[in-house]
Amino acid sequence: MAKLKNIVKQLSEKDFKAIYDSLIESNAEKSAYLLKALRERQLSDSKIMVELEVNANAYYTLRSRLNQKIEEHLLEQMESPRTDILRKVANLNEVLFTKKRTISIATLKKLEKELIDYDLANELTVVYKSLKKIHINSPEHFTYSQLYNRHVAYMLAVDKAEDLLAEYFKKYGSYLLSGDETEKMGLVLLMKEMQNVAHLYESHRLYVYQSCMLIHHRLFVETEDSMEGESIEDIFDHVQKIFDNYNLDPLYYHLNLVFEFLKLEYYNHYKVYRQAEKYFEEVNDAIANLLVNYPHYTFPAQVLVSKIERCLRLGTENELYAENESLFIDFEPDTLDVPRHTVFTMYRALSSYYVGKYEESAKIINTLLNEVSLKKYPFAQMEVKTLLALQYCMLNDFELFNQLANSIQRQIRLFGKHACENILYFIKILKIAVSESKKDKRKKISQLVPKLQGVKVNYFAPTLLIRMDDKFVDSLVSL
């Protein structure tokens, strides 16, 4: 809430009036009231909810939509001068074929300066190509030929960096579900290739792309901080300066969310939770947008894992289910992106589990197993099935539980106990829970819980996102 309030208060009078009038014209009176209340009055969230006569979920949705409306307006203001330049480039032939040579050169030189300011490499090649032609009989032809060649090469380097970024996060998804060392080696090689491309030019854009990958790599792949170079905090500062200097660049406007997310993960990684909270609200508000629109620049599904871990830390896991209704109102799952879809589905299943909706949770997990093939990711498949087995236990469907548990145990024997110790302990706990023997059931489960909690794995493990407190043990003992 604080973030939105700050944004509203920092709006210019002109922007505030334009947004307010737009909301009134579109009959969004409640959003308009919220906008005015945040700017002109010092009201708490609860007071605003009373005045608007809305519950917490409706208020959350209202706030998110207002935030989106403000972003759209600011983006339109940002796009207009840039769009004007692009239109001039598109109409260059009109100038070249109808104006005198001196006017054409002056126009091209002016466009060159504007395009450099906006860092529009693709359009710069068009300008240099035109300047090269005009100066074909002049000594300057060589200069513009060199500039043209250089910018074509730079443009290809930027394209290459974008491709590497997308490929890296696709491969990271496979690594997360498999924990495979070959996948990890592939990530290390992609990281090195990105660094080589970024070092070809003194380019802020290549630096930003490299930073998206490098920070994630240090936090989730090579976590020993053995990599040389700038510290992560120095990288954040450098990127922020770039964003400030190129504040009219639409790409940077959107990538700001990626770096807010990375800051959240950075402070979570080092357990500096007070600092992490500064970034949580903004990232959480944009969570659906992050999941859908940013998979080529980061691995957004990680925020769902971090969110559950945060709730377990704060004891608020039972609030996830109600919040999901407003958070993911416009979210469309993509079953083709198996890693992202798997993490998202398990997040939903856990949200249902934590409010006692075991049947719903089981249905969500079964749908996942029917929609996507996890054969490539046997450990992830076992994790998903183990969580399903827990739901069957809670539903007292012991026949389905035994079928599933036996299937999981066969897989454990194939890979070896040490490869998936957490799953082994979890199944043992559930087997004890459903056994007919009541003797020492609590003691046996209580002895296995710390062993399970002590296991560290390098793949996505929703079994480690289950709160295993006295209440959990009680529920199993009572089966």
Tab-separated table of C-alpha atoms in Angstrom:
chain	number	residue	atom	x	y	z
A	1	MET	CA	0.000	0.000	0.000
A	2	ALA	CA	2.807	2.383	0.916
A	3	LYS	CA	4.317	2.030	-2.563
A	4	LEU	CA	1.050	2.966	-4.318
A	5	LYS	CA	0.505	5.894	-1.954
A	6	ASN	CA	3.993	7.225	-2.710
A	7	ILE	CA	3.419	6.913	-6.468
A	8	VAL	CA	0.087	8.773	-6.219
A	9	LYS	CA	1.607	11.560	-4.114
A	10	GLN	CA	4.490	11.984	-6.588
A	11	LEU	CA	2.207	12.390	-9.617
A	12	SER	CA	2.261	15.839	-11.182
A	13	GLU	CA	-0.991	17.789	-10.913
A	14	LYS	CA	-1.486	17.350	-14.665
A	15	ASP	CA	-1.028	13.545	-14.514
A	16	PHE	CA	-3.227	13.244	-11.412
A	17	LYS	CA	-6.067	15.209	-13.057
A	18	ALA	CA	-5.782	13.219	-16.311
A	19	ILE	CA	-5.962	9.868	-14.476
A	20	TYR	CA	-8.795	11.036	-12.212
A	21	ASP	CA	-10.862	12.380	-15.131
A	22	SER	CA	-10.263	9.167	-17.090
A	23	LEU	CA	-11.547	7.065	-14.162
A	24	ILE	CA	-14.670	9.226	-13.803
A	25	GLU	CA	-15.378	9.054	-17.557
A	26	SER	CA	-15.119	5.238	-17.500
A	27	ASN	CA	-17.534	5.048	-14.502
A	28	ALA	CA	-14.779	3.765	-12.184
A	29	GLU	CA	-15.944	5.959	-9.290
A	30	LYS	CA	-14.468	3.742	-6.566
A	31	SER	CA	-11.030	3.805	-8.218
A	32	ALA	CA	-11.314	7.587	-8.572
A	33	TYR	CA	-12.255	7.889	-4.886
A	34	LEU	CA	-9.287	5.695	-3.898
A	35	LEU	CA	-6.936	7.820	-6.042
A	36	LYS	CA	-8.163	11.024	-4.379
A	37	ALA	CA	-8.079	9.519	-0.886
A	38	LEU	CA	-4.455	8.381	-1.316
A	39	ARG	CA	-3.373	11.806	-2.564
A	40	GLU	CA	-5.331	14.211	-0.391
A	41	ARG	CA	-6.244	12.365	2.817
A	42	GLN	CA	-4.337	10.463	5.495
A	43	LEU	CA	-6.603	7.411	5.813
A	44	SER	CA	-5.751	3.859	6.816
A	45	ASP	CA	-6.624	0.938	4.539
A	46	SER	CA	-9.401	-0.186	6.886
A	47	LYS	CA	-10.968	3.309	6.911
A	48	ILE	CA	-10.930	3.483	3.101
A	49	MET	CA	-12.515	-0.009	2.914
A	50	VAL	CA	-15.340	1.139	5.217
A	51	GLU	CA	-15.972	4.287	3.160
A	52	LEU	CA	-15.933	2.311	-0.111
A	53	GLU	CA	-18.048	-0.480	1.430
A	54	VAL	CA	-15.754	-3.250	0.115
A	55	ASN	CA	-14.113	-6.287	1.726
A	56	ALA	CA	-10.349	-6.951	1.810
A	57	ASN	CA	-10.298	-8.940	-1.460
A	58	ALA	CA	-12.313	-6.345	-3.404
A	59	TYR	CA	-10.110	-3.576	-1.989
A	60	TYR	CA	-6.977	-5.442	-3.030
A	61	THR	CA	-8.351	-5.824	-6.580
A	62	LEU	CA	-9.315	-2.134	-6.659
A	63	ARG	CA	-5.847	-1.110	-5.555
A	64	SER	CA	-4.169	-3.345	-8.179
A	65	ARG	CA	-6.358	-1.930	-10.962
A	66	LEU	CA	-5.610	1.634	-9.905
A	67	ASN	CA	-1.897	0.844	-9.924
A	68	GLN	CA	-2.261	-0.615	-13.437
A	69	LYS	CA	-4.187	2.475	-14.624
A	70	ILE	CA	-1.440	4.784	-13.333
A	71	GLU	CA	1.238	2.661	-15.029
A	72	GLU	CA	-0.631	2.728	-18.341
A	73	HIS	CA	-0.963	6.513	-18.201
A	74	LEU	CA	2.716	7.050	-17.363
A	75	LEU	CA	3.726	4.626	-20.109
A	76	GLU	CA	1.643	6.549	-22.666
A	77	GLN	CA	3.415	9.765	-21.642
A	78	MET	CA	6.738	7.989	-22.017
A	79	GLU	CA	5.911	6.498	-25.426
A	80	SER	CA	4.778	9.662	-27.177
A	81	PRO	CA	8.208	11.320	-27.860
A	82	ARG	CA	9.725	7.937	-28.726
A	83	THR	CA	6.865	7.126	-31.092
A	84	ASP	CA	7.376	10.486	-32.794
A	85	ILE	CA	11.041	9.625	-33.502
A	86	LEU	CA	10.144	6.170	-34.861
A	87	ARG	CA	7.577	7.754	-37.167
A	88	LYS	CA	10.258	10.120	-38.502
A	89	VAL	CA	12.542	7.148	-39.240
A	90	ALA	CA	9.701	5.328	-40.993
A	91	ASN	CA	9.122	8.414	-43.203
A	92	LEU	CA	12.804	9.000	-44.039
A	93	ASN	CA	12.363	8.181	-47.739
A	94	GLU	CA	9.889	11.041	-48.009
A	95	VAL	CA	12.656	13.416	-46.881
A	96	LEU	CA	15.400	11.834	-48.994
A	97	PHE	CA	13.367	11.927	-52.229
A	98	THR	CA	11.789	15.368	-51.822
A	99	LYS	CA	14.233	17.603	-49.911
A	100	LYS	CA	17.548	19.192	-50.803
A	101	ARG	CA	20.719	17.349	-49.852
A	102	THR	CA	21.616	19.802	-47.057
A	103	ILE	CA	18.147	19.492	-45.498
A	104	SER	CA	18.286	15.690	-45.731
A	105	ILE	CA	21.692	15.605	-44.021
A	106	ALA	CA	20.533	17.995	-41.292
A	107	THR	CA	17.422	15.864	-40.712
A	108	LEU	CA	19.494	12.666	-40.532
A	109	LYS	CA	22.016	14.202	-38.130
A	110	LYS	CA	19.218	15.404	-35.851
A	111	LEU	CA	17.631	11.935	-35.927
A	112	GLU	CA	21.013	10.345	-35.197
A	113	LYS	CA	21.336	12.368	-31.982
A	114	GLU	CA	17.778	11.581	-30.867
A	115	LEU	CA	18.177	7.869	-31.604
A	116	ILE	CA	21.445	7.726	-29.650
A	117	ASP	CA	19.677	9.397	-26.700
A	118	TYR	CA	16.955	6.722	-26.802
A	119	ASP	CA	19.455	3.914	-27.539
A	120	LEU	CA	17.497	2.732	-30.602
A	121	ALA	CA	20.196	0.692	-32.355
A	122	ASN	CA	17.945	-0.800	-35.054
A	123	GLU	CA	16.763	2.604	-36.252
A	124	LEU	CA	20.301	4.019	-36.081
A	125	THR	CA	21.382	1.525	-38.743
A	126	VAL	CA	18.696	2.976	-41.063
A	127	VAL	CA	20.023	6.498	-40.463
A	128	TYR	CA	23.671	5.502	-41.014
A	129	LYS	CA	22.738	3.572	-44.152
A	130	SER	CA	21.101	6.742	-45.518
A	131	LEU	CA	24.056	8.955	-44.514
A	132	LYS	CA	26.423	6.451	-46.147
A	133	LYS	CA	24.508	6.693	-49.442
A	134	ILE	CA	24.327	10.499	-49.413
A	135	HIS	CA	28.101	10.746	-48.821
A	136	ILE	CA	29.099	8.147	-51.435
A	137	ASN	CA	31.280	10.718	-53.247
A	138	SER	CA	32.608	12.259	-50.056
A	139	PRO	CA	35.459	11.252	-47.679
A	140	GLU	CA	32.773	10.948	-44.978
A	141	HIS	CA	31.424	7.869	-46.759
A	142	PHE	CA	34.049	5.743	-44.985
A	143	THR	CA	33.082	7.167	-41.551
A	144	TYR	CA	29.402	6.409	-42.042
A	145	SER	CA	30.196	2.973	-43.483
A	146	GLN	CA	32.119	2.188	-40.291
A	147	LEU	CA	29.317	3.501	-38.086
A	148	TYR	CA	26.775	1.474	-40.055
A	149	ASN	CA	28.838	-1.723	-39.765
A	150	ARG	CA	29.436	-1.136	-36.068
A	151	HIS	CA	25.757	-0.629	-35.312
A	152	VAL	CA	24.690	-3.656	-37.355
A	153	ALA	CA	27.168	-5.731	-35.306
A	154	TYR	CA	25.944	-4.125	-32.066
A	155	MET	CA	22.329	-4.790	-33.014
A	156	LEU	CA	23.189	-8.465	-33.578
A	157	ALA	CA	24.957	-8.566	-30.192
A	158	VAL	CA	21.826	-7.203	-28.460
A	159	ASP	CA	19.675	-9.786	-30.273
A	160	LYS	CA	22.109	-12.506	-29.212
A	161	ALA	CA	21.988	-11.337	-25.578
A	162	GLU	CA	18.171	-11.425	-25.623
A	163	ASP	CA	18.216	-14.961	-27.057
A	164	LEU	CA	20.746	-16.101	-24.438
A	165	LEU	CA	18.607	-14.642	-21.659
A	166	ALA	CA	15.489	-16.477	-22.827
A	167	GLU	CA	17.409	-19.742	-23.344
A	168	TYR	CA	19.024	-19.467	-19.889
A	169	PHE	CA	15.724	-19.162	-18.026
A	170	LYS	CA	14.157	-21.934	-20.080
A	171	LYS	CA	17.076	-24.193	-19.116
A	172	TYR	CA	16.902	-23.034	-15.480
A	173	GLY	CA	13.307	-24.302	-15.339
A	174	SER	CA	14.538	-27.753	-16.395
A	175	TYR	CA	17.351	-27.581	-13.835
A	176	LEU	CA	14.920	-26.622	-11.064
A	177	LEU	CA	12.704	-29.636	-11.703
A	178	SER	CA	15.541	-32.114	-12.303
A	179	GLY	CA	18.495	-30.949	-10.181
A	180	ASP	CA	20.581	-32.429	-13.013
A	181	GLU	CA	24.286	-31.480	-13.001
A	182	THR	CA	24.363	-31.507	-16.827
A	183	GLU	CA	21.644	-28.844	-16.865
A	184	LYS	CA	23.669	-26.859	-14.327
A	185	MET	CA	26.745	-27.050	-16.558
A	186	GLY	CA	24.621	-25.755	-19.438
A	187	LEU	CA	23.603	-22.775	-17.283
A	188	VAL	CA	27.245	-22.056	-16.416
A	189	LEU	CA	28.179	-22.094	-20.125
A	190	LEU	CA	25.293	-19.776	-21.031
A	191	MET	CA	26.402	-17.405	-18.270
A	192	LYS	CA	29.938	-17.317	-19.689
A	193	GLU	CA	28.625	-16.763	-23.211
A	194	MET	CA	26.473	-13.850	-22.011
A	195	GLN	CA	29.504	-12.278	-20.308
A	196	ASN	CA	31.519	-12.619	-23.531
A	197	VAL	CA	28.762	-10.903	-25.557
A	198	ALA	CA	28.349	-8.131	-22.966
A	199	HIS	CA	32.096	-7.401	-23.027
A	200	LEU	CA	32.073	-6.807	-26.791
A	201	TYR	CA	30.613	-3.312	-26.394
A	202	GLU	CA	30.448	-0.576	-23.789
A	203	SER	CA	26.654	-0.864	-23.710
A	204	HIS	CA	24.252	-0.177	-20.858
A	205	ARG	CA	21.629	-2.416	-22.503
A	206	LEU	CA	23.981	-5.402	-22.643
A	207	TYR	CA	24.976	-4.680	-19.038
A	208	VAL	CA	21.322	-4.769	-17.920
A	209	TYR	CA	20.687	-8.054	-19.774
A	210	GLN	CA	23.826	-9.579	-18.285
A	211	SER	CA	22.758	-8.411	-14.816
A	212	CYS	CA	19.339	-10.122	-15.104
A	213	MET	CA	21.167	-13.405	-15.648
A	214	LEU	CA	24.172	-12.878	-13.372
A	215	ILE	CA	22.230	-11.976	-10.212
A	216	HIS	CA	19.893	-14.951	-10.647
A	217	HIS	CA	22.876	-17.219	-11.356
A	218	ARG	CA	24.648	-16.202	-8.154
A	219	LEU	CA	21.512	-16.614	-6.043
A	220	PHE	CA	20.210	-19.922	-7.401
A	221	VAL	CA	22.875	-21.765	-9.434
A	222	GLU	CA	26.431	-21.040	-8.241
A	223	THR	CA	25.531	-19.914	-4.752
A	224	GLU	CA	28.970	-19.999	-3.159
A	225	ASP	CA	29.670	-16.415	-4.305
A	226	SER	CA	32.934	-17.622	-5.828
A	227	MET	CA	32.315	-15.659	-9.032
A	228	GLU	CA	34.608	-12.707	-9.598
A	229	GLY	CA	33.482	-9.183	-10.422
A	230	GLU	CA	31.046	-6.660	-8.968
A	231	SER	CA	29.082	-7.461	-5.836
A	232	ILE	CA	25.334	-7.933	-6.306
A	233	GLU	CA	24.591	-4.706	-4.435
A	234	ASP	CA	26.974	-2.781	-6.741
A	235	ILE	CA	25.186	-4.287	-9.747
A	236	PHE	CA	21.821	-3.133	-8.357
A	237	ASP	CA	23.207	0.413	-7.918
A	238	HIS	CA	24.680	0.451	-11.430
A	239	VAL	CA	21.431	-0.779	-13.009
A	240	GLN	CA	19.402	1.799	-11.069
A	241	LYS	CA	21.637	4.586	-12.416
A	242	ILE	CA	21.040	3.286	-15.964
A	243	PHE	CA	17.271	3.258	-15.367
A	244	ASP	CA	17.445	6.824	-14.015
A	245	ASN	CA	19.527	8.057	-16.966
A	246	TYR	CA	17.249	6.394	-19.551
A	247	ASN	CA	13.967	7.007	-17.770
A	248	LEU	CA	12.059	7.289	-21.072
A	249	ASP	CA	13.075	3.819	-22.224
A	250	PRO	CA	9.928	1.612	-22.146
A	251	LEU	CA	11.949	-1.610	-21.798
A	252	TYR	CA	13.711	-0.311	-18.701
A	253	TYR	CA	10.377	0.874	-17.313
A	254	HIS	CA	9.154	-2.742	-17.420
A	255	LEU	CA	12.455	-4.357	-16.394
A	256	ASN	CA	12.341	-2.349	-13.181
A	257	LEU	CA	9.921	-5.015	-11.885
A	258	VAL	CA	12.506	-7.738	-12.615
A	259	PHE	CA	15.081	-5.949	-10.459
A	260	GLU	CA	12.554	-5.346	-7.652
A	261	PHE	CA	11.951	-9.117	-7.734
A	262	LEU	CA	15.707	-9.836	-7.749
A	263	LYS	CA	16.204	-7.517	-4.760
A	264	LEU	CA	13.475	-9.400	-2.912
A	265	GLU	CA	15.213	-12.721	-3.687
A	266	TYR	CA	18.634	-11.305	-2.801
A	267	TYR	CA	17.526	-10.301	0.704
A	268	ASN	CA	15.608	-13.568	1.134
A	269	HIS	CA	18.747	-15.498	0.140
A	270	TYR	CA	20.808	-13.780	2.847
A	271	LYS	CA	17.880	-13.885	5.342
A	272	VAL	CA	17.739	-10.070	5.651
A	273	TYR	CA	13.961	-10.276	5.901
A	274	ARG	CA	13.355	-6.694	7.027
A	275	GLN	CA	14.915	-5.434	3.777
A	276	ALA	CA	13.061	-8.083	1.757
A	277	GLU	CA	9.724	-6.743	3.034
A	278	LYS	CA	10.430	-3.410	1.300
A	279	TYR	CA	10.134	-5.158	-2.065
A	280	PHE	CA	7.554	-7.837	-1.278
A	281	GLU	CA	4.418	-5.720	-1.610
A	282	GLU	CA	5.254	-4.291	-5.023
A	283	VAL	CA	6.293	-7.695	-6.410
A	284	ASN	CA	3.261	-9.398	-4.872
A	285	ASP	CA	0.894	-6.809	-6.409
A	286	ALA	CA	2.366	-7.555	-9.855
A	287	ILE	CA	2.732	-11.319	-9.363
A	288	ALA	CA	0.365	-12.403	-12.195
A	289	ASN	CA	1.973	-9.937	-14.604
A	290	LEU	CA	5.438	-11.144	-13.571
A	291	LEU	CA	4.491	-14.796	-14.144
A	292	VAL	CA	2.901	-14.236	-17.566
A	293	ASN	CA	5.025	-11.535	-19.183
A	294	TYR	CA	8.569	-11.885	-17.816
A	295	PRO	CA	9.744	-15.507	-18.342
A	296	HIS	CA	12.316	-14.355	-20.954
A	297	TYR	CA	14.028	-12.017	-18.466
A	298	THR	CA	13.913	-13.983	-15.197
A	299	PHE	CA	12.396	-17.089	-13.595
A	300	PRO	CA	9.237	-15.524	-12.115
A	301	ALA	CA	7.780	-18.747	-10.627
A	302	GLN	CA	10.473	-18.507	-7.929
A	303	VAL	CA	8.415	-15.742	-6.299
A	304	LEU	CA	5.684	-18.315	-5.511
A	305	VAL	CA	8.169	-20.501	-3.618
A	306	SER	CA	9.484	-17.445	-1.760
A	307	LYS	CA	5.934	-16.383	-0.957
A	308	ILE	CA	5.090	-19.725	0.677
A	309	GLU	CA	8.389	-19.648	2.622
A	310	ARG	CA	7.522	-16.139	3.828
A	311	CYS	CA	4.056	-17.268	4.953
A	312	LEU	CA	5.545	-20.229	6.833
A	313	ARG	CA	7.970	-17.839	8.517
A	314	LEU	CA	5.178	-15.421	9.519
A	315	GLY	CA	2.554	-18.082	10.250
A	316	THR	CA	0.137	-16.719	7.608
A	317	GLU	CA	-0.038	-19.689	5.208
A	318	ASN	CA	-3.806	-19.969	5.726
A	319	GLU	CA	-4.233	-16.522	4.077
A	320	LEU	CA	-2.850	-17.648	0.707
A	321	TYR	CA	-6.055	-19.256	-0.553
A	322	ALA	CA	-8.267	-16.167	-0.140
A	323	GLU	CA	-5.592	-13.866	-1.582
A	324	ASN	CA	-5.172	-15.998	-4.721
A	325	GLU	CA	-8.685	-15.145	-5.907
A	326	SER	CA	-7.785	-11.487	-6.460
A	327	LEU	CA	-4.095	-12.006	-7.295
A	328	PHE	CA	-4.668	-14.390	-10.207
A	329	ILE	CA	-8.016	-13.079	-11.466
A	330	ASP	CA	-6.631	-12.492	-14.996
A	331	PHE	CA	-3.967	-15.222	-14.967
A	332	GLU	CA	-3.955	-17.769	-17.788
A	333	PRO	CA	-1.785	-20.867	-17.099
A	334	ASP	CA	0.537	-22.070	-19.871
A	335	THR	CA	0.851	-25.870	-19.826
A	336	LEU	CA	3.588	-25.723	-22.496
A	337	ASP	CA	5.944	-24.118	-19.973
A	338	VAL	CA	6.140	-27.215	-17.774
A	339	PRO	CA	8.453	-25.890	-14.995
A	340	ARG	CA	6.507	-22.654	-14.489
A	341	HIS	CA	3.153	-24.454	-14.681
A	342	THR	CA	4.308	-27.116	-12.209
A	343	VAL	CA	5.471	-24.571	-9.622
A	344	PHE	CA	2.281	-22.507	-10.036
A	345	THR	CA	0.028	-25.578	-9.717
A	346	MET	CA	1.815	-26.824	-6.602
A	347	TYR	CA	1.516	-23.328	-5.115
A	348	ARG	CA	-2.261	-23.511	-5.661
A	349	ALA	CA	-2.419	-27.036	-4.251
A	350	LEU	CA	-0.519	-25.965	-1.118
A	351	SER	CA	-2.788	-22.913	-0.732
A	352	SER	CA	-5.806	-25.257	-0.727
A	353	TYR	CA	-4.096	-27.679	1.656
A	354	TYR	CA	-3.420	-24.944	4.211
A	355	VAL	CA	-7.140	-24.107	4.506
A	356	GLY	CA	-8.147	-27.758	4.816
A	357	LYS	CA	-9.485	-28.123	1.260
A	358	TYR	CA	-7.798	-31.487	0.715
A	359	GLU	CA	-10.191	-32.679	-1.976
A	360	GLU	CA	-9.622	-29.510	-3.999
A	361	SER	CA	-5.875	-29.820	-3.520
A	362	ALA	CA	-5.932	-33.451	-4.726
A	363	LYS	CA	-7.994	-32.428	-7.762
A	364	ILE	CA	-5.492	-29.655	-8.651
A	365	ILE	CA	-2.550	-32.088	-8.424
A	366	ASN	CA	-4.315	-34.796	-10.433
A	367	THR	CA	-5.119	-32.236	-13.144
A	368	LEU	CA	-1.430	-31.313	-13.316
A	369	LEU	CA	-0.400	-34.968	-13.692
A	370	ASN	CA	-2.937	-35.392	-16.510
A	371	GLU	CA	-2.100	-32.111	-18.284
A	372	VAL	CA	1.681	-32.312	-18.436
A	373	SER	CA	4.256	-35.088	-18.660
A	374	LEU	CA	6.817	-35.054	-15.861
A	375	LYS	CA	8.691	-38.149	-17.093
A	376	LYS	CA	11.693	-35.950	-17.960
A	377	TYR	CA	11.719	-34.769	-14.331
A	378	PRO	CA	11.410	-37.909	-12.146
A	379	PHE	CA	12.251	-36.114	-8.875
A	380	ALA	CA	9.632	-33.428	-9.505
A	381	GLN	CA	7.159	-36.182	-10.407
A	382	MET	CA	7.837	-37.963	-7.100
A	383	GLU	CA	7.471	-34.682	-5.201
A	384	VAL	CA	4.099	-33.977	-6.839
A	385	LYS	CA	2.864	-37.533	-6.191
A	386	THR	CA	4.040	-37.383	-2.563
A	387	LEU	CA	2.020	-34.220	-1.992
A	388	LEU	CA	-0.970	-35.974	-3.594
A	389	ALA	CA	-0.417	-38.922	-1.242
A	390	LEU	CA	-0.649	-36.496	1.706
A	391	GLN	CA	-4.046	-35.279	0.463
A	392	TYR	CA	-5.301	-38.876	0.173
A	393	CYS	CA	-4.218	-39.433	3.782
A	394	MET	CA	-6.113	-36.355	4.936
A	395	LEU	CA	-9.179	-37.565	3.015
A	396	ASN	CA	-8.875	-41.044	4.635
A	397	ASP	CA	-8.693	-42.598	1.175
A	398	PHE	CA	-6.173	-45.232	2.205
A	399	GLU	CA	-6.639	-47.417	-0.868
A	400	LEU	CA	-5.560	-44.637	-3.244
A	401	PHE	CA	-2.815	-43.667	-0.800
A	402	ASN	CA	-1.328	-47.182	-0.736
A	403	GLN	CA	-1.365	-47.460	-4.545
A	404	LEU	CA	0.427	-44.119	-4.875
A	405	ALA	CA	2.884	-44.747	-2.023
A	406	ASN	CA	3.918	-48.096	-3.530
A	407	SER	CA	4.483	-46.405	-6.919
A	408	ILE	CA	6.645	-43.714	-5.278
A	409	GLN	CA	8.666	-46.299	-3.330
A	410	ARG	CA	9.420	-48.199	-6.550
A	411	GLN	CA	10.813	-44.957	-8.037
A	412	ILE	CA	12.876	-44.323	-4.895
A	413	ARG	CA	14.487	-47.767	-5.260
A	414	LEU	CA	15.378	-46.947	-8.887
A	415	PHE	CA	17.229	-43.733	-8.010
A	416	GLY	CA	18.570	-44.729	-4.606
A	417	LYS	CA	17.602	-43.511	-1.128
A	418	HIS	CA	20.251	-40.788	-0.951
A	419	ALA	CA	19.048	-39.082	-4.154
A	420	CYS	CA	15.619	-38.271	-2.677
A	421	GLU	CA	15.852	-38.642	1.102
A	422	ASN	CA	13.142	-36.065	1.780
A	423	ILE	CA	10.589	-38.047	-0.255
A	424	LEU	CA	11.645	-41.275	1.477
A	425	TYR	CA	11.148	-39.737	4.957
A	426	PHE	CA	7.841	-38.159	3.929
A	427	ILE	CA	6.425	-41.466	2.660
A	428	LYS	CA	7.659	-43.217	5.826
A	429	ILE	CA	5.815	-40.624	7.941
A	430	LEU	CA	2.599	-41.114	5.953
A	431	LYS	CA	2.929	-44.935	6.107
A	432	ILE	CA	3.224	-44.766	9.899
A	433	ALA	CA	0.211	-42.425	10.019
A	434	VAL	CA	-2.077	-44.795	8.098
A	435	SER	CA	-0.851	-47.987	9.772
A	436	GLU	CA	-3.362	-49.840	11.950
A	437	SER	CA	-0.855	-50.085	14.774
A	438	LYS	CA	-1.424	-47.203	17.203
A	439	LYS	CA	1.653	-47.983	19.297
A	440	ASP	CA	4.258	-45.155	19.446
A	441	LYS	CA	2.790	-43.562	16.304
A	442	ARG	CA	3.393	-40.003	17.564
A	443	LYS	CA	6.915	-40.831	18.728
A	444	LYS	CA	7.884	-42.464	15.399
A	445	ILE	CA	6.541	-39.547	13.332
A	446	SER	CA	8.182	-36.974	15.633
A	447	GLN	CA	11.546	-38.713	15.218
A	448	LEU	CA	11.331	-38.607	11.400
A	449	VAL	CA	10.181	-34.974	11.074
A	450	PRO	CA	13.545	-33.348	12.013
A	451	LYS	CA	15.346	-35.765	9.673
A	452	LEU	CA	13.086	-34.692	6.818
A	453	GLN	CA	13.508	-30.991	7.662
A	454	GLY	CA	17.286	-31.403	7.680
A	455	VAL	CA	17.457	-32.673	4.083
A	456	LYS	CA	18.750	-30.210	1.456
A	457	VAL	CA	17.960	-30.805	-2.213
A	458	ASN	CA	18.808	-28.858	-5.379
A	459	TYR	CA	15.470	-29.436	-7.115
A	460	PHE	CA	11.950	-28.044	-6.556
A	461	ALA	CA	10.668	-29.767	-3.405
A	462	PRO	CA	7.102	-28.863	-2.330
A	463	THR	CA	7.367	-31.554	0.375
A	464	LEU	CA	9.725	-29.162	2.195
A	465	LEU	CA	7.037	-26.446	2.053
A	466	ILE	CA	4.735	-28.362	4.406
A	467	ARG	CA	4.593	-27.004	7.957
A	468	MET	CA	5.508	-29.959	10.188
A	469	ASP	CA	4.515	-28.698	13.619
A	470	ASP	CA	2.548	-30.359	16.445
A	471	LYS	CA	-0.730	-29.668	14.634
A	472	PHE	CA	0.573	-31.580	11.580
A	473	VAL	CA	1.667	-34.524	13.752
A	474	ASP	CA	-1.697	-34.496	15.585
A	475	SER	CA	-3.622	-34.648	12.301
A	476	LEU	CA	-1.576	-37.658	11.164
A	477	VAL	CA	-1.804	-39.486	14.492
A	478	SER	CA	-5.596	-39.109	14.457
A	479	LEU	CA	-6.006	-40.816	11.052
